[in-house]
PDB file of C-alpha atoms in Angstrom:
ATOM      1  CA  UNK S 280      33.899 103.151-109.997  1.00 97.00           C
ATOM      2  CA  UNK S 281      32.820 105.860-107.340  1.00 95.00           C
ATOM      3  CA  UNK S 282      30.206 107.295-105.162  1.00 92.00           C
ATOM      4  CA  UNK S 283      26.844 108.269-107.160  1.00 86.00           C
ATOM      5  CA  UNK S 284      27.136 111.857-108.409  1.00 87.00           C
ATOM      6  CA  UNK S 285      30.471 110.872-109.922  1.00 92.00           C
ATOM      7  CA  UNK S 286      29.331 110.890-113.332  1.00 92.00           C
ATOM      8  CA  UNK S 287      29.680 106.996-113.918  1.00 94.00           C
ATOM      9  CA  UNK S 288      26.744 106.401-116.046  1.00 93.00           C
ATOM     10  CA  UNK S 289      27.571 109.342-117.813  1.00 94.00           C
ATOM     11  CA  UNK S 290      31.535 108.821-118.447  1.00 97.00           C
ATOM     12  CA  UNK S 291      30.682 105.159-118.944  1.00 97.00           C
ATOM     13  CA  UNK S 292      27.753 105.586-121.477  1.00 98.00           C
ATOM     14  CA  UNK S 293      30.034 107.863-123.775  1.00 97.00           C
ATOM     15  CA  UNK S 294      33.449 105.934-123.538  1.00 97.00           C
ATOM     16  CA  UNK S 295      31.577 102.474-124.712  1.00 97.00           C
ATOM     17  CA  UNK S 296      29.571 104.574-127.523  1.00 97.00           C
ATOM     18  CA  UNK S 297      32.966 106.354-128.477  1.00 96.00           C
ATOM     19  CA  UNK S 298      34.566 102.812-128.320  1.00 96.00           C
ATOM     20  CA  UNK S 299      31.829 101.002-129.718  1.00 95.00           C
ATOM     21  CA  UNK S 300      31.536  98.617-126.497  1.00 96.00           C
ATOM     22  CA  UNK S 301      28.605  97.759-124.835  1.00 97.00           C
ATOM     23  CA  UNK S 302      27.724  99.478-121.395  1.00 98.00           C
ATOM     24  CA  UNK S 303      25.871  97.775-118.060  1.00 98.00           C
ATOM     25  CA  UNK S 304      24.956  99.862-115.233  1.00 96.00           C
ATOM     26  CA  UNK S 305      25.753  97.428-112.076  1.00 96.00           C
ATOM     27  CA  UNK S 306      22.765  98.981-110.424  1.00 91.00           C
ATOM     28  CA  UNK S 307      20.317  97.433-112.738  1.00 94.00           C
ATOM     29  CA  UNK S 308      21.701  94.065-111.439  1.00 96.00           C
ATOM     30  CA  UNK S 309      20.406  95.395-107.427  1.00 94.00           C
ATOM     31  CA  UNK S 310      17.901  92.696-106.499  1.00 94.00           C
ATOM     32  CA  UNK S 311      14.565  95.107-105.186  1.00 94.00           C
ATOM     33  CA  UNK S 312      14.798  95.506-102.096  1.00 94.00           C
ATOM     34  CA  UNK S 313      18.093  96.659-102.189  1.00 93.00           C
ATOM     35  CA  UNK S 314      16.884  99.335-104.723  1.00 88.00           C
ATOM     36  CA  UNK S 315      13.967  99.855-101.701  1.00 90.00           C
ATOM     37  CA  UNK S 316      16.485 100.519 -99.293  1.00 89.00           C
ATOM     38  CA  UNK S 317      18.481 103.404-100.875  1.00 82.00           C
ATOM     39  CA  UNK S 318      15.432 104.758-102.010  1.00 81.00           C
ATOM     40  CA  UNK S 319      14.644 105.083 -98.375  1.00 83.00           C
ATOM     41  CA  UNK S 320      17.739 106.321 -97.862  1.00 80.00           C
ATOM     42  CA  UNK S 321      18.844 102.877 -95.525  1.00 85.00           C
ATOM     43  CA  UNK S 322      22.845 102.102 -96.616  1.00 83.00           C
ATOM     44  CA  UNK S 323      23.250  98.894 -98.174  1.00 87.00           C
ATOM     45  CA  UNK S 324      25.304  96.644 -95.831  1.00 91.00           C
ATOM     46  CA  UNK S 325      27.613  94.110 -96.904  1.00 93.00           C
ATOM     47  CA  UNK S 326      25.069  91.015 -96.293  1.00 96.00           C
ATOM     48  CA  UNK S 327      22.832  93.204 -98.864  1.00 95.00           C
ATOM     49  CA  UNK S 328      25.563  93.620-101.257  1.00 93.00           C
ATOM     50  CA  UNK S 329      26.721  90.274-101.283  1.00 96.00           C
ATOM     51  CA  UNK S 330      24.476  88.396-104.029  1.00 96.00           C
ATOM     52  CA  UNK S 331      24.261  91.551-106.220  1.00 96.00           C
ATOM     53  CA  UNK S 332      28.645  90.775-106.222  1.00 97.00           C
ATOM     54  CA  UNK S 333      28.436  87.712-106.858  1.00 97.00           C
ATOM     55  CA  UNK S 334      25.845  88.334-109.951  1.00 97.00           C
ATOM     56  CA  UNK S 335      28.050  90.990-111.111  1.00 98.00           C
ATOM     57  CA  UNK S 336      31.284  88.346-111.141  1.00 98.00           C
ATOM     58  CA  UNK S 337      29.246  85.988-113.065  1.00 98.00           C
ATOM     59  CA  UNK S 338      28.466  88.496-115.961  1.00 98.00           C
ATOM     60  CA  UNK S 339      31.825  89.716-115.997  1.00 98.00           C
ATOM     61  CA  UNK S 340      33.623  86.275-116.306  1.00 98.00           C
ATOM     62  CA  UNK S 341      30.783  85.477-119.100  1.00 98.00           C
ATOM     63  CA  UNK S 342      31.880  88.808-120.839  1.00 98.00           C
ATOM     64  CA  UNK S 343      35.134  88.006-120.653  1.00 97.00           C
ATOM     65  CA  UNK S 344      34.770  83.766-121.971  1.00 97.00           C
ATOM     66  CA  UNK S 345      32.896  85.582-124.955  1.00 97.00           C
ATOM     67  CA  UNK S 346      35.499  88.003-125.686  1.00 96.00           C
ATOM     68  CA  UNK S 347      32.855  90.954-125.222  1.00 97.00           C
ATOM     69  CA  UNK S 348      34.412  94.388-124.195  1.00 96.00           C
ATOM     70  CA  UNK S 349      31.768  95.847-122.080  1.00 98.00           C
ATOM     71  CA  UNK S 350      31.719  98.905-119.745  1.00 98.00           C
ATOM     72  CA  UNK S 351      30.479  98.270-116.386  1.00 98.00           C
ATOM     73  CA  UNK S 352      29.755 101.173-113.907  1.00 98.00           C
ATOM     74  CA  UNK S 353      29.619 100.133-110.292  1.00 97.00           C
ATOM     75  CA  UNK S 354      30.383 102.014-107.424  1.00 93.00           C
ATOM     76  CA  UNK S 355      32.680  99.299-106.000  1.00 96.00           C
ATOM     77  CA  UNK S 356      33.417 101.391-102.970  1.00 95.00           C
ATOM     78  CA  UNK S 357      35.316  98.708-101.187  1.00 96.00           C
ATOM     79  CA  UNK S 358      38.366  97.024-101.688  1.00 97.00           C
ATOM     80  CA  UNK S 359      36.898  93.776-101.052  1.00 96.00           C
ATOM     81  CA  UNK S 360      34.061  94.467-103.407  1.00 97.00           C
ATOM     82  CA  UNK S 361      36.741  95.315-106.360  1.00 97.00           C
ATOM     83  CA  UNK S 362      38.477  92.233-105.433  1.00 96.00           C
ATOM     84  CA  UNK S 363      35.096  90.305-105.935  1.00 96.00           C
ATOM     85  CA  UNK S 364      34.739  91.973-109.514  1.00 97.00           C
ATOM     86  CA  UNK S 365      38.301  91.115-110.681  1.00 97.00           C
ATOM     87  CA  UNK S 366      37.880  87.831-112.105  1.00 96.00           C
ATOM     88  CA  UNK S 367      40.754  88.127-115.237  1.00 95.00           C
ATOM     89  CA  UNK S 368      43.545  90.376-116.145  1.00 94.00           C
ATOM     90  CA  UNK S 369      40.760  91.727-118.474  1.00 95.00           C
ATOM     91  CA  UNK S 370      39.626  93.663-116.261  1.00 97.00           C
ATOM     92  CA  UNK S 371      40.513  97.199-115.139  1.00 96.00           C
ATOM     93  CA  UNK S 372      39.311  99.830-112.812  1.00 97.00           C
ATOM     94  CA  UNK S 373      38.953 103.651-112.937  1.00 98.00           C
ATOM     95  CA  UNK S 374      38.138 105.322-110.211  1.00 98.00           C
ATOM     96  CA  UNK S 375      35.894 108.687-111.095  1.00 97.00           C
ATOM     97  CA  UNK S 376      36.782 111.096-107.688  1.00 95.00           C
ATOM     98  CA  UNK S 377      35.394 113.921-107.443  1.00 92.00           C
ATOM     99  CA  UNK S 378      35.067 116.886-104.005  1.00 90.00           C
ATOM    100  CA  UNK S 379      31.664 116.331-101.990  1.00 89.00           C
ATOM    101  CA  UNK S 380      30.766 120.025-102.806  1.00 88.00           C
ATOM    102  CA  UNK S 381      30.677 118.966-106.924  1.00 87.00           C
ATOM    103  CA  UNK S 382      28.628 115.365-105.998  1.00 89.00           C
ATOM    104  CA  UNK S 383      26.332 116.729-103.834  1.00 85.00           C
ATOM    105  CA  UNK S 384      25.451 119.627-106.620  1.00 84.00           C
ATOM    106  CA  UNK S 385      25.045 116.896-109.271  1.00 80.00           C
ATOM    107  CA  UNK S 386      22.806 114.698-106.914  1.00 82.00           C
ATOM    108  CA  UNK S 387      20.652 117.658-105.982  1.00 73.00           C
ATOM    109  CA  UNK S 388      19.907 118.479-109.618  1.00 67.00           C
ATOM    110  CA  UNK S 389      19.567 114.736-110.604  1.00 61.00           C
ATOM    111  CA  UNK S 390      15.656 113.502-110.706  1.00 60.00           C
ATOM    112  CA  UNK S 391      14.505 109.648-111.130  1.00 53.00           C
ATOM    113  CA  UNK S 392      17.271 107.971-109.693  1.00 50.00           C
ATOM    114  CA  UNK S 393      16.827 105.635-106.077  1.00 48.00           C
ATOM    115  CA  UNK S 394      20.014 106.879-105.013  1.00 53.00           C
ATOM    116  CA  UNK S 395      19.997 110.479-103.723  1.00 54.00           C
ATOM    117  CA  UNK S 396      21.485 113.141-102.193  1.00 53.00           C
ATOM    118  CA  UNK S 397      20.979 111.663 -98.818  1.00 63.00           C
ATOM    119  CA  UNK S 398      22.896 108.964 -99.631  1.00 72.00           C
ATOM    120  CA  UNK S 399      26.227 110.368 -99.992  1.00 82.00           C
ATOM    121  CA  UNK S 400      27.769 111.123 -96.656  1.00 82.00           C
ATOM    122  CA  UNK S 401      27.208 106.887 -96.377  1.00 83.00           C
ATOM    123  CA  UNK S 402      28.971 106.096 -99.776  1.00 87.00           C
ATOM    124  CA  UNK S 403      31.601 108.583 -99.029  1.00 90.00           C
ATOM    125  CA  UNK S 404      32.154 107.173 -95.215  1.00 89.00           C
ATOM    126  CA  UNK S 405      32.145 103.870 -96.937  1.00 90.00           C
ATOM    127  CA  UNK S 406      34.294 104.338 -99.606  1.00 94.00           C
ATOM    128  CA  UNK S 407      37.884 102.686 -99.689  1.00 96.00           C
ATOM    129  CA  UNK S 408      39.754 104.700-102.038  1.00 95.00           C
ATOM    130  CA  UNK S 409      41.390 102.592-104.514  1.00 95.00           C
ATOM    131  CA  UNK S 410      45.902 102.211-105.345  1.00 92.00           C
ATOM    132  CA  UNK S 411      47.078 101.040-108.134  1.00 89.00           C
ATOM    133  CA  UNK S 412      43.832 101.996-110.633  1.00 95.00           C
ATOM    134  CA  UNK S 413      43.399 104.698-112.683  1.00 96.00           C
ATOM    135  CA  UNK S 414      42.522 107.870-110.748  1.00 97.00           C
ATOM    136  CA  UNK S 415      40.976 110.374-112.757  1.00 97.00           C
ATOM    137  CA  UNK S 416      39.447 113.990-111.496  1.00 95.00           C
ATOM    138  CA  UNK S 417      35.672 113.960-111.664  1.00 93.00           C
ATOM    139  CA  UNK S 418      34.946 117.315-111.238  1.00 92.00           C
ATOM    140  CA  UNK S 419      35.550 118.208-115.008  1.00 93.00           C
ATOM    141  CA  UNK S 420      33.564 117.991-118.498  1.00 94.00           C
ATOM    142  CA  UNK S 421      32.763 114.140-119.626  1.00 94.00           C
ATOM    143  CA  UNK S 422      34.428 115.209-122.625  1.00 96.00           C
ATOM    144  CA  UNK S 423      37.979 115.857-120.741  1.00 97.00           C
ATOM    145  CA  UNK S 424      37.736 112.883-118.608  1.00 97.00           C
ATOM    146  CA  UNK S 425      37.033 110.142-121.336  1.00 97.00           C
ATOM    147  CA  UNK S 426      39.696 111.866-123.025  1.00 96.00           C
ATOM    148  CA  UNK S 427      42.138 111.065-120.224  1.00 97.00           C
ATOM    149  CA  UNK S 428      40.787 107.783-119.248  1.00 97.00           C
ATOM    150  CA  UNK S 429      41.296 106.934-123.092  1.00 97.00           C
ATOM    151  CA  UNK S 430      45.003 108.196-123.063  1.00 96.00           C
ATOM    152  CA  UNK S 431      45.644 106.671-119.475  1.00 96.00           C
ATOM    153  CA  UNK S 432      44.406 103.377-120.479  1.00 96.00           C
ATOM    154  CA  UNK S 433      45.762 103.406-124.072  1.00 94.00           C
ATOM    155  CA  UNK S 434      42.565 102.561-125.773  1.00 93.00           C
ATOM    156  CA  UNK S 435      41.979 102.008-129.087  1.00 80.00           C
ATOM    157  CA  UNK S 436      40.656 105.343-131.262  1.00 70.00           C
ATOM    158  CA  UNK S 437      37.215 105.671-131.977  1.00 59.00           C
ATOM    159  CA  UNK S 438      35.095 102.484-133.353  1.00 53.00           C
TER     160      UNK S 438
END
């Protein structure tokens, strides 16, 4: 979890390959028009947010009844949102955070994504930082943070 620039697609895509999980982006599950909005540059209120939640719970909780270890990045700025996406012990959260100066760089040289650089003061006024997850420093090489994430999390070596 984190604000876009983060690197959760990134981190995400290359712990499930090294892993040999699957990986979801949680903004492919956006309904469009909340995809319209941030393209726009409108902040997604809560109201908006709510049945894209409550889709993501449902996947999870299926993930979990098939025993599928899957990689979900979502920006679950909220605490109330994480609480929605917590459905079984299964479940763990690590929180990519990285300085405004190193987001803002990446989501100025980022092209094809709705969310931009315009977005970020809202995500980062919205943002809730997260206790009791695993807090890792964003503003490094993807290599160095899986490695941590890996280590903090104790996961299995490579598939």
């Amino acid at each position: 979890m984190g604000v876009s620039g983060a690197g959760k697609t990134t981190i995400g895509q290359l712990l499930a390959s090294e892993l040999g999980w699957d990986f979801v982006d949680a903004d492919d599950y956006h309904p469009p028009e909340n995809v319209e909005k941030m393209r726009n540059g409108i902040p997604l209120t809560d109201a908006d947010r709510a049945p894209w939640l409550e889709t993501l719970r449902t996947v999870i909780a299926e993930w979990i009844a098939a025993g599928k270890n899957t990689l979900l990045a979502c920006s679950a700025l909220k605490q109330s949102y994480r609480q929605a996406l917590q459905v079984g012990s299964e479940v763990q959260v690590v929180y990519l955070k990285g300085t405004p100066q190193v987001l803002r760089q990446r989501l100025h040289a980022r092209s094809g994504h709705f969310m931009t650089e315009r977005m970020l003061d809202s995500q980062l006024a919205a943002l809730e930082p997260p206790e009791d997850v695993v807090a890792v420093d964003a503003d490094r090489s993807p290599a160095e943070i899986v490695t941590e994430i890996r280590a903090r999390l104790a996961l299995p070596e490579q598939a």
